[in-house]
Coordinates of C-alpha atoms and ligand atoms in Angstrom, one line a residue:
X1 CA 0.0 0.0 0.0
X2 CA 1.1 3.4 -0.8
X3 CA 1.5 5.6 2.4
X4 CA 3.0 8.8 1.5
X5 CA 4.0 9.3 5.6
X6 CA 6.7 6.7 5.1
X7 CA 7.8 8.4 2.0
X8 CA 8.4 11.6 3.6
X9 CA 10.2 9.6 6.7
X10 CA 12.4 7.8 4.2
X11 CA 13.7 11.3 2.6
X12 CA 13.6 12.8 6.1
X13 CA 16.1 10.5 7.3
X14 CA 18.5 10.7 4.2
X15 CA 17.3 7.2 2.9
X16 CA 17.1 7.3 -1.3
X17 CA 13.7 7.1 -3.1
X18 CA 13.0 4.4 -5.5
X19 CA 11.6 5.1 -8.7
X20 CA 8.2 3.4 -7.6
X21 CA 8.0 6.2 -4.4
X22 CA 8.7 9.0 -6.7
X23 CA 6.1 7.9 -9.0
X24 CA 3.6 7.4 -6.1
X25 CA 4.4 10.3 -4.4
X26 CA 3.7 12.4 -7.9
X27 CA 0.7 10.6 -9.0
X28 CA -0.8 11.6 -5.7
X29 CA -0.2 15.3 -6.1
X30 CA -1.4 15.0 -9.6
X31 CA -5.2 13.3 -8.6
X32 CA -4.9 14.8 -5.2
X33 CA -4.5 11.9 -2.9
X34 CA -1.6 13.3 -1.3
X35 CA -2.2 16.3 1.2
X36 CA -1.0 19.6 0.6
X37 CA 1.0 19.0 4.4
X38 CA 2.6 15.9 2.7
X39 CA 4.1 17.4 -0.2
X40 CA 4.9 20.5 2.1
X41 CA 6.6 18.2 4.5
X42 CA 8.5 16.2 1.8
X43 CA 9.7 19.7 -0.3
X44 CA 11.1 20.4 3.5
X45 CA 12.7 17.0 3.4
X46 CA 14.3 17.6 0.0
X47 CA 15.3 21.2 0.7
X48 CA 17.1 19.6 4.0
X49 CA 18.7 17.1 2.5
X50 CA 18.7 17.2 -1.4
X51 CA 18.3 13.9 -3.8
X52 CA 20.8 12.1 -5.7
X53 CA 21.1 12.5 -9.2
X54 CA 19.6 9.5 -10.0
X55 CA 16.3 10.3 -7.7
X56 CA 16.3 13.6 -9.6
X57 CA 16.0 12.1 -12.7
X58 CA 13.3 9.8 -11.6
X59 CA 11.2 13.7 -10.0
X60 CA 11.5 15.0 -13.1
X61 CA 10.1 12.3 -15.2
X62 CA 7.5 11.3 -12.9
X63 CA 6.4 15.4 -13.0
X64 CA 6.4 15.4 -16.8
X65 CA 4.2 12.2 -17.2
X66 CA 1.8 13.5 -14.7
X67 CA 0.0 15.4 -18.2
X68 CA 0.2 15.4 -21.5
X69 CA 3.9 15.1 -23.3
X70 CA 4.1 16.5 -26.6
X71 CA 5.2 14.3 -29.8
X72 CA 6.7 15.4 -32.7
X73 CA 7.5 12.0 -34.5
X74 CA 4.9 11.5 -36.7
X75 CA 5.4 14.8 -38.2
X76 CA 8.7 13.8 -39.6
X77 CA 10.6 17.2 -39.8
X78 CA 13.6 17.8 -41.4
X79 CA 15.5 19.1 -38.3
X80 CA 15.8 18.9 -34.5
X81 CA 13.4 20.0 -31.6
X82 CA 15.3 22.3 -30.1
X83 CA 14.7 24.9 -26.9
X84 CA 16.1 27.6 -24.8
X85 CA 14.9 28.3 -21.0
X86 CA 16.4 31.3 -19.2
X87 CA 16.0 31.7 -15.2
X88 CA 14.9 35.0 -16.5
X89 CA 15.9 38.5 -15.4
X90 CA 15.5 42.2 -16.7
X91 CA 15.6 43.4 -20.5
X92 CA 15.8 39.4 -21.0
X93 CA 13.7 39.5 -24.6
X94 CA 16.7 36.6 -25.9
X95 CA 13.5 34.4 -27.1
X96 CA 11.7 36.6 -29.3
X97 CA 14.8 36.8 -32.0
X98 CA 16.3 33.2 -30.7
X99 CA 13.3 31.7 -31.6
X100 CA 13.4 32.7 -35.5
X101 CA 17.1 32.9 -35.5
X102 CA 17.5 29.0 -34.8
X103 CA 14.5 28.2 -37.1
X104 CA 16.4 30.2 -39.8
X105 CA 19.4 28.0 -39.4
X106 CA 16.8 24.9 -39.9
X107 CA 16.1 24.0 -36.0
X108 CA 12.0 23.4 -34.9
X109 CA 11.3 25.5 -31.9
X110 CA 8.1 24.7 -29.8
X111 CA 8.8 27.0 -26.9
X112 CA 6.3 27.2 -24.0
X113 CA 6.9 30.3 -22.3
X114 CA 5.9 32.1 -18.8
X115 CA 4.5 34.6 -17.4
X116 CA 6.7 37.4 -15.4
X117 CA 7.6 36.3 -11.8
X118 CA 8.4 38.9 -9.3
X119 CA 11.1 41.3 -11.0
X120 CA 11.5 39.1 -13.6
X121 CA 10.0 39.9 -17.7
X122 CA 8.0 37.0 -19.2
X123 CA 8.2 36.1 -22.7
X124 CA 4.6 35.4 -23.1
X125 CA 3.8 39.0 -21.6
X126 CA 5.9 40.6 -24.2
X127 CA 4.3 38.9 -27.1
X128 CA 0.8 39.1 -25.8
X129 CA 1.5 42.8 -26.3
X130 CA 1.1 42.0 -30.0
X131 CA -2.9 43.1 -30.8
X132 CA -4.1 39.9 -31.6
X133 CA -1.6 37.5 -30.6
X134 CA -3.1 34.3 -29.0
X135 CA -0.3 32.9 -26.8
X136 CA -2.6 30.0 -26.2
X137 CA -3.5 27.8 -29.9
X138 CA -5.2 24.6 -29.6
X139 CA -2.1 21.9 -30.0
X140 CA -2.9 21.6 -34.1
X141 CA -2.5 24.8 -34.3
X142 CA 0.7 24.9 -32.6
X143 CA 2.1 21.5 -34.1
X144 CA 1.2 23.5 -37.8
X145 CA 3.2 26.8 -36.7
X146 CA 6.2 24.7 -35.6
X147 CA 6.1 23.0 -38.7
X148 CA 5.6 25.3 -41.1
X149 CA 7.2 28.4 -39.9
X150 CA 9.7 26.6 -37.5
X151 CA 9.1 28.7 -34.5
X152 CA 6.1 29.3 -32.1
X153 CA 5.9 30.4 -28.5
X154 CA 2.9 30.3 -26.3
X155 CA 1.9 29.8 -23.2
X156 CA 1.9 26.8 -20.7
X157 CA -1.5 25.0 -20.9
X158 CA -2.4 23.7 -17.3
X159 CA -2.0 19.9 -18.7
X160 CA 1.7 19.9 -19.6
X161 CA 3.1 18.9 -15.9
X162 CA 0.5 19.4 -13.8
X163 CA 1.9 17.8 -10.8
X164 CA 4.8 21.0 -11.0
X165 CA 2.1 23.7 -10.4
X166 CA 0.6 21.9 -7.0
X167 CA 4.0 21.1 -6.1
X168 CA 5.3 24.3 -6.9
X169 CA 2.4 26.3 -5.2
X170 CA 3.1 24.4 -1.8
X171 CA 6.7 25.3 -2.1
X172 CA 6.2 29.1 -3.1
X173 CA 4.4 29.3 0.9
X174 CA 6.7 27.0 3.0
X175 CA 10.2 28.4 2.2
X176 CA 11.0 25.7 -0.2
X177 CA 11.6 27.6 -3.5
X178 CA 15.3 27.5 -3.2
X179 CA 15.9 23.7 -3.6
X180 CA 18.4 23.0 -6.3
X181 CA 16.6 19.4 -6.9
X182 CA 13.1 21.0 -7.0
X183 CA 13.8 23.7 -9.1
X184 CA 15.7 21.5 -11.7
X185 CA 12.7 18.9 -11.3
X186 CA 10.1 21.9 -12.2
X187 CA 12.0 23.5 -15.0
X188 CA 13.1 20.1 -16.9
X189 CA 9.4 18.7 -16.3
X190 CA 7.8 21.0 -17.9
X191 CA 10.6 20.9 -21.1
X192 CA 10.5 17.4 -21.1
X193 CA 7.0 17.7 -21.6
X194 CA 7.4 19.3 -24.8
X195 CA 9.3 16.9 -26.3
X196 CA 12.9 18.0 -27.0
X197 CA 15.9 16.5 -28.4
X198 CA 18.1 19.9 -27.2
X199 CA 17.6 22.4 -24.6
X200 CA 19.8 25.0 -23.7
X201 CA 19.6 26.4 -20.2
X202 CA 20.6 30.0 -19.6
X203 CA 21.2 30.4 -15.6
X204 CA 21.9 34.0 -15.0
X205 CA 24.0 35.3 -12.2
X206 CA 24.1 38.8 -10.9
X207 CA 22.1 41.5 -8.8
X208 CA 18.6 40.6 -11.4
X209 CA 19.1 36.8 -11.4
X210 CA 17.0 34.2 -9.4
X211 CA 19.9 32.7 -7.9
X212 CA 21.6 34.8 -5.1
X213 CA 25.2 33.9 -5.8
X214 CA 27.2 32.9 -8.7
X215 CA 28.3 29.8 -6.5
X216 CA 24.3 28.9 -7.0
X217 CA 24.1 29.7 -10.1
X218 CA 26.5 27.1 -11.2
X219 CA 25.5 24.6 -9.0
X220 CA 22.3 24.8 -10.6
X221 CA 23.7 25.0 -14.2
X222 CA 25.3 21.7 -13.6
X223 CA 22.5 20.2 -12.0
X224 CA 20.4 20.7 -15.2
X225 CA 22.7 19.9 -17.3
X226 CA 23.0 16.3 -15.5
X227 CA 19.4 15.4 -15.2
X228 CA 18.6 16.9 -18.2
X229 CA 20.7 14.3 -20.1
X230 CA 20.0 11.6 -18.0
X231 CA 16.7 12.3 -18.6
X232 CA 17.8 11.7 -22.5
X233 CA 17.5 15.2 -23.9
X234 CA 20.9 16.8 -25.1
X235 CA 20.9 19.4 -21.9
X236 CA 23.8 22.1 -22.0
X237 CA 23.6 25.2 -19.8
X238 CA 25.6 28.8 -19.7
X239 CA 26.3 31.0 -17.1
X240 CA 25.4 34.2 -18.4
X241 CA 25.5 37.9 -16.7
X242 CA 22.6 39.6 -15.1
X243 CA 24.2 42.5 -13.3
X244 CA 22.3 45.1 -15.4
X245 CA 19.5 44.9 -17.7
X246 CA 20.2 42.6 -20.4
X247 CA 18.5 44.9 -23.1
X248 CA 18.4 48.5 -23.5
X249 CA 14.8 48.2 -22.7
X250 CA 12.7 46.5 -20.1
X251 CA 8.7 46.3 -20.4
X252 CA 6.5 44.2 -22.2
X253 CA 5.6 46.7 -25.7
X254 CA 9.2 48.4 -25.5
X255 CA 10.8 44.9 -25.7
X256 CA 8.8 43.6 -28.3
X257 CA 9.9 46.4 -30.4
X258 CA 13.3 46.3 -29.6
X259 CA 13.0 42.8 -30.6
X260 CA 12.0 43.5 -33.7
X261 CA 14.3 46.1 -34.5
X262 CA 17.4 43.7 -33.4
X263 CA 16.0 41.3 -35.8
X264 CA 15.5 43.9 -38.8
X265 CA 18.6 45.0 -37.8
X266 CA 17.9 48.7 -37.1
X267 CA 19.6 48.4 -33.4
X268 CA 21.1 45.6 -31.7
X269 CA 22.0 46.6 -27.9
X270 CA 26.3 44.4 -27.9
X271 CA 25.3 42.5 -24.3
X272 CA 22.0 41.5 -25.8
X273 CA 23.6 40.1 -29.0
X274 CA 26.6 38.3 -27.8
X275 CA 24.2 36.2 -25.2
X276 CA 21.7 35.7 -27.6
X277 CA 24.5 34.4 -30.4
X278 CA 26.0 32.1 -27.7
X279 CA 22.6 31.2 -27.0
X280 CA 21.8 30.0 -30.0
X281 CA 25.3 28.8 -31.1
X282 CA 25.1 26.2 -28.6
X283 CA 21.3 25.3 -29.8
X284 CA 22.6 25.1 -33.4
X285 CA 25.5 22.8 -32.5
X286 CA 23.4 20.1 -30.3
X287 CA 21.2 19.9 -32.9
X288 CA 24.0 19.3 -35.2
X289 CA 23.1 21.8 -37.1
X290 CA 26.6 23.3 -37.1
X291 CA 29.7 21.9 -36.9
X292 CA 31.1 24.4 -34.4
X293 CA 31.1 27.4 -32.4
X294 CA 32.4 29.5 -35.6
X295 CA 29.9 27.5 -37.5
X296 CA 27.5 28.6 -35.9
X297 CA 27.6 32.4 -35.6
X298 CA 28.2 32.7 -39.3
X299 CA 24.9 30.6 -39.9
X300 CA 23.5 32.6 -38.0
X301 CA 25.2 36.0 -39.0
X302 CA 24.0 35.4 -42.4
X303 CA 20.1 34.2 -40.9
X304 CA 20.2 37.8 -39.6
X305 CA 21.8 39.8 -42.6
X306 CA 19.4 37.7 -45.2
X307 CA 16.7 39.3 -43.3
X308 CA 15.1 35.7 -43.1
X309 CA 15.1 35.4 -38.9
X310 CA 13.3 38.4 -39.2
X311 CA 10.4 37.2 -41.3
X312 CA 9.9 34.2 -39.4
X313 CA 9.4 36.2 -36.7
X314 CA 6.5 38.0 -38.8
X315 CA 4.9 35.0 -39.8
X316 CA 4.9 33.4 -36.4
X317 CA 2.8 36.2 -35.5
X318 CA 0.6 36.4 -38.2
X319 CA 0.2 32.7 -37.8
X320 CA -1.0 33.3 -34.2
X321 CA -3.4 36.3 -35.0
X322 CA -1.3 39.3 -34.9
X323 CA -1.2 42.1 -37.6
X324 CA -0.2 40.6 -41.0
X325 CA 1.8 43.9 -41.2
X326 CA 3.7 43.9 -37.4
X327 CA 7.4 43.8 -38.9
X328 CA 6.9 46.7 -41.2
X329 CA 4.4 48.6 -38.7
X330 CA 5.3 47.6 -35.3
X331 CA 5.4 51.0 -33.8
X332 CA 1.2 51.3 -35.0
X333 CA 0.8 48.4 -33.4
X334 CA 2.0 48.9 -29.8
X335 CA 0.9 51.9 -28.3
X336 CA 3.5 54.1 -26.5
X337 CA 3.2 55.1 -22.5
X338 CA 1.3 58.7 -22.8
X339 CA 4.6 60.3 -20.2
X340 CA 8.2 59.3 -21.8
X341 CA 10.5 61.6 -19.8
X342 CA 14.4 61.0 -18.5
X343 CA 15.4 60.9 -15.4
X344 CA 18.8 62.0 -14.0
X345 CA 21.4 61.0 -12.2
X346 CA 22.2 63.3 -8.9
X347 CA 25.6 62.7 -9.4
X348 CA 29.3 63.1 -11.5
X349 CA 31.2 59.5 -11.6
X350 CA 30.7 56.2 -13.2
X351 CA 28.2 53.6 -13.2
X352 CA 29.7 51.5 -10.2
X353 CA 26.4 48.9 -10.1
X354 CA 23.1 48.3 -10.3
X355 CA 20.2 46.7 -8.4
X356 CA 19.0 45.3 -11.3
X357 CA 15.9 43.3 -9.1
X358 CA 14.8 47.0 -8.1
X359 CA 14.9 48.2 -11.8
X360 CA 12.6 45.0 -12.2
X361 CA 10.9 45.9 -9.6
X362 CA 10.3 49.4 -10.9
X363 CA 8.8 47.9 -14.3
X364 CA 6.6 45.9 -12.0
X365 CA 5.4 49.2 -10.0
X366 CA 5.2 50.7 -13.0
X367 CA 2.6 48.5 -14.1
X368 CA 4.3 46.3 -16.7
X369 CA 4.5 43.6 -14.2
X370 CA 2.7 41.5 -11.2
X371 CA 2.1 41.5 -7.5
X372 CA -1.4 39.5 -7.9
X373 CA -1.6 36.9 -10.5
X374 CA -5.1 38.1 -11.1
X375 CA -3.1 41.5 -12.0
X376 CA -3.7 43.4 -15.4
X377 CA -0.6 44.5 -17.1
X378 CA -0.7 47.7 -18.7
X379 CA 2.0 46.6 -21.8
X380 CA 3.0 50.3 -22.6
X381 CA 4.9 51.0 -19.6
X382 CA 8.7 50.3 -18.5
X383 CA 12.4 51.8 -18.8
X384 CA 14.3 52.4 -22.0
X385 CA 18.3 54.2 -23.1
X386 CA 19.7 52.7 -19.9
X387 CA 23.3 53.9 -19.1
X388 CA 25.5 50.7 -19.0
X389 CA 28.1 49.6 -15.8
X390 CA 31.3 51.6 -16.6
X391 CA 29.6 54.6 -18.3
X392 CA 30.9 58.2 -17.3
X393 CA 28.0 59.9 -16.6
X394 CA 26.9 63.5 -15.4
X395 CA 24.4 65.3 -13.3
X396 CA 22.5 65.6 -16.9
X397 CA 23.1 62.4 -18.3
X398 CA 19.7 60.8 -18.3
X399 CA 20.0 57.5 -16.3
X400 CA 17.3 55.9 -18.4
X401 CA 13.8 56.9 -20.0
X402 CA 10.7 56.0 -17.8
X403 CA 7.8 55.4 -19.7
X404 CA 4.9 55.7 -17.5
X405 CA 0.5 55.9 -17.2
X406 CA 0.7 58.8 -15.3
X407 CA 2.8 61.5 -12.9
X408 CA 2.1 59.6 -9.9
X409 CA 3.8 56.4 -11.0
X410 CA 6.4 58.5 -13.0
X411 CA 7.9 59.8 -9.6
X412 CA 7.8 56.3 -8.0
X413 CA 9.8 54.7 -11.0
X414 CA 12.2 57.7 -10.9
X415 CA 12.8 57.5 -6.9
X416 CA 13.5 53.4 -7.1
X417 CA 15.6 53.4 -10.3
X418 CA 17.8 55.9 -8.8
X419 CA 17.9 54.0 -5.7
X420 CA 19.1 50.9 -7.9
X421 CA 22.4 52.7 -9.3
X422 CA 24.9 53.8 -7.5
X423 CA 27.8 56.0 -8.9
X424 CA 31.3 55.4 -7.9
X425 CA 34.4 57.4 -8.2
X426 CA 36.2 55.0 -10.1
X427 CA 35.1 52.4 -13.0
X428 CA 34.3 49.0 -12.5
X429 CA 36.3 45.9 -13.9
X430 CA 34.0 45.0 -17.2
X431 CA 32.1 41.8 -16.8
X432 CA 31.8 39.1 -19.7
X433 CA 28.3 38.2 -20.8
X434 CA 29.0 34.5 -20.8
X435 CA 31.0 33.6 -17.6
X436 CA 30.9 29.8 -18.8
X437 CA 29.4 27.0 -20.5
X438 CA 28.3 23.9 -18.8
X439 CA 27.9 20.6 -21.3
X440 CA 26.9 17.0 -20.4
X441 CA 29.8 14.3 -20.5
Ligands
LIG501 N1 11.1 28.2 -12.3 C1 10.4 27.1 -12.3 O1 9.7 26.7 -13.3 N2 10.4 26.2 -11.3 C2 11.1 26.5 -10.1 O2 11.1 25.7 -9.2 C3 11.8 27.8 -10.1 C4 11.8 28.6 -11.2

């Protein structure tokens, strides 16, 4: 008889989980027989004393057969299933041009994105910025845009891994987030559900990233990148810098549009490029659909030049009800913030750091984010032209643009993002945008 009690004594006491528990102990989340104080009390176990790889492996199986995995078989495509997850952060809008980029280059990218958490930008925010845009096709529908255009991201349905949101839920209340095991077993569940050959993880570290410390960062990298595989799906992860917006913009309509122009090629922000090249380098060379890191960047040099990662981009979102005309017209389409005004620094010196979870946290107050999952976002709002770590500034340099509904929030954004920088006598050492790459054996 299954008694999940003796389950949560077995972790308690450092004893390993079989594969049978693990798939007990999920299938009783999933239909409910297990009590919200069990899985509580076993996240607690985990936290405490961690799992072995192997147990790991069996979590995040067990989570992704608790719904519906996607197949992509039977529609015999002429390349590999390949995906990118980031840990997120600020000005993160990588998956809007990887996305096209790697479908360019001949890779099929089904990618289920999220909604914003905390500070953090969600992908499926940004796009559903797009008038029309339905981040949520029935599965034909999505099967058709992957196939035919190579490229569409939408939302998470509630019955890919449904075990992860109960699990998750009684984590996000009982101080069990921050479990290296349980965050791998969420985020590879819910890839694994869509049926991958390669995923890339991109871990952030820095002052905007959802690990605290580099230390966890690649602790988490390497974890991923070992259950991933083990898990068979061709899993290799970077460490990449989130010490300062990752764009020049941050909001969901201002990032959308500076996706667009980085595709078209109109502006393309250096930090934002090189992570999204090695990004997609590393996609492009698990897929073996280049040879090598050199390979790579000029297949996907020439995807950007050709002007062809940008037109996938357009017929994703026609494809999924936006305007036919979005890459020639995006600036109709997404309406601007009615107050775009600078703010200053106070100061003479150089960029020393930035808070970048309070610059989040500004887009967030600003309205472009949420407190209350039940909250409406207002798209137009956010930051843009933000001074970078190392810049000489003055007392009129504007730190940034704030582009906000109305006064009141105007003077809010202004008072945090100039609590998030501080200006230093003397520049700061330059940080690399990829600080390494993690790769299965
Ligand atoms: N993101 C996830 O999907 N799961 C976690 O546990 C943490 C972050």
């Amino acid at each position: 008889m299954f008694l999940p009690q003796e389950i949560i004594r077995k972790k308690r006491d450092g004893v390993m989980l079989s594969q049978q528990d693990i798939q007990q102990f999920v299938a009783g989340i999933t239909d409910n027989s297990v009590a919200d104080s069990q899985i509580a009390a076993l996240a607690m176990a985990i936290y405490f004393n961690g799992m072995e790889l192997e147990e790991n492996v069996h979590l995040a199986l067990a989570m992704r057969d608790s719904g519906r995995r996607m197949h992509w078989k039977d529609l015999n495509l002429p390349g590999p299933i390949v995906d990118k997850h980031s840990t997120g952060g600020v000005g993160d809008v990588v998956s809007l041009m990887l996305g096209p980029m790697v479908a360019a280059c001949g890779g099929f990218v089904p990618m289920i994105s999220g909604r914003g958490l905390g500070h953090t930008g969600g992908t499926l925010d940004k796009l559903s910025a797009v008038p029309g845009y339905n981040p949520f096709p029935d599965p034909e529908l999505f099967r058709k845009v992957v196939k035919e255009v190579g490229v569409a991201i939408i939302g998470q349905t509630s019955d890919l891994a449904p075990a992860d949101r109960r699990f998750y839920a009684t984590r996000d209340v009982t101080a069990t987030v921050e479990s290296i095991a349980l965050i791998t077993a969420s985020i590879l569940s819910k890839k694994l559900a869509a049926g991958l050959d390669v995923l890339v993880m991109d871990v952030k570290a820095g002052s905007g990233a959802f690990m605290p410390t580099m230390q966890k960062s690649i602790e988490l990298a390497e974890r991923i990148v070992k259950v991933g595989n083990g898990a068979g799906v061709a899993t290799t992860a970077l460490i990449t810098e989130m010490s300062q917006p990752l764009a020049s913009t941050a909001g969901n309509s201002i990032e959308t549009r500076e996706a667009v122009r980085y595709l078209k090629g109109d502006e393309r922000n250096p930090r934002l490029h090189e992570v999204t090249m090695a990004l997609c380098a590393q996609m492009l060379i698990g897929g073996k659909l280049a040879s090598d890191e050199a390979d790579a960047r000029a297949k996907l040099q020439a995807a950007l030049d050709s002007g062809r990662a940008a037109e996938i981009f357009g017929r994703m979102v026609t494809a999924l009800g936006g305007p036919a005309d979005f890459l020639e017209n995006y600036d109709r389409h997404l309406a601007p913030a009615p107050i775009v005004r600078p703010v200053f620094a106070d100061k003479t010196g150089f960029v020393g750091a930035m808070d970048t979870r309070g610059i989040g946290m500004a887009v967030c107050a600003l309205g472009g984010g949420r407190r209350l999952a039940s909250d409406e976002l207002d798209f137009r709002v956010g930051l843009s032209q933000f001074v970078e770590l190392g810049q000489n500034i003055s007392k009129d340099t504007p730190l940034m643009m704030i582009h906000a509904a109305d006064e009141a929030s105007f003077e809010d954004a202004a008072r945090r993002v100039k609590a998030a920088i501080r200006i230093d006598e003397i520049a700061p050492a330059t940080l690399p945008q990829v600080y390494q790459i993690i790769r299965g054996e």
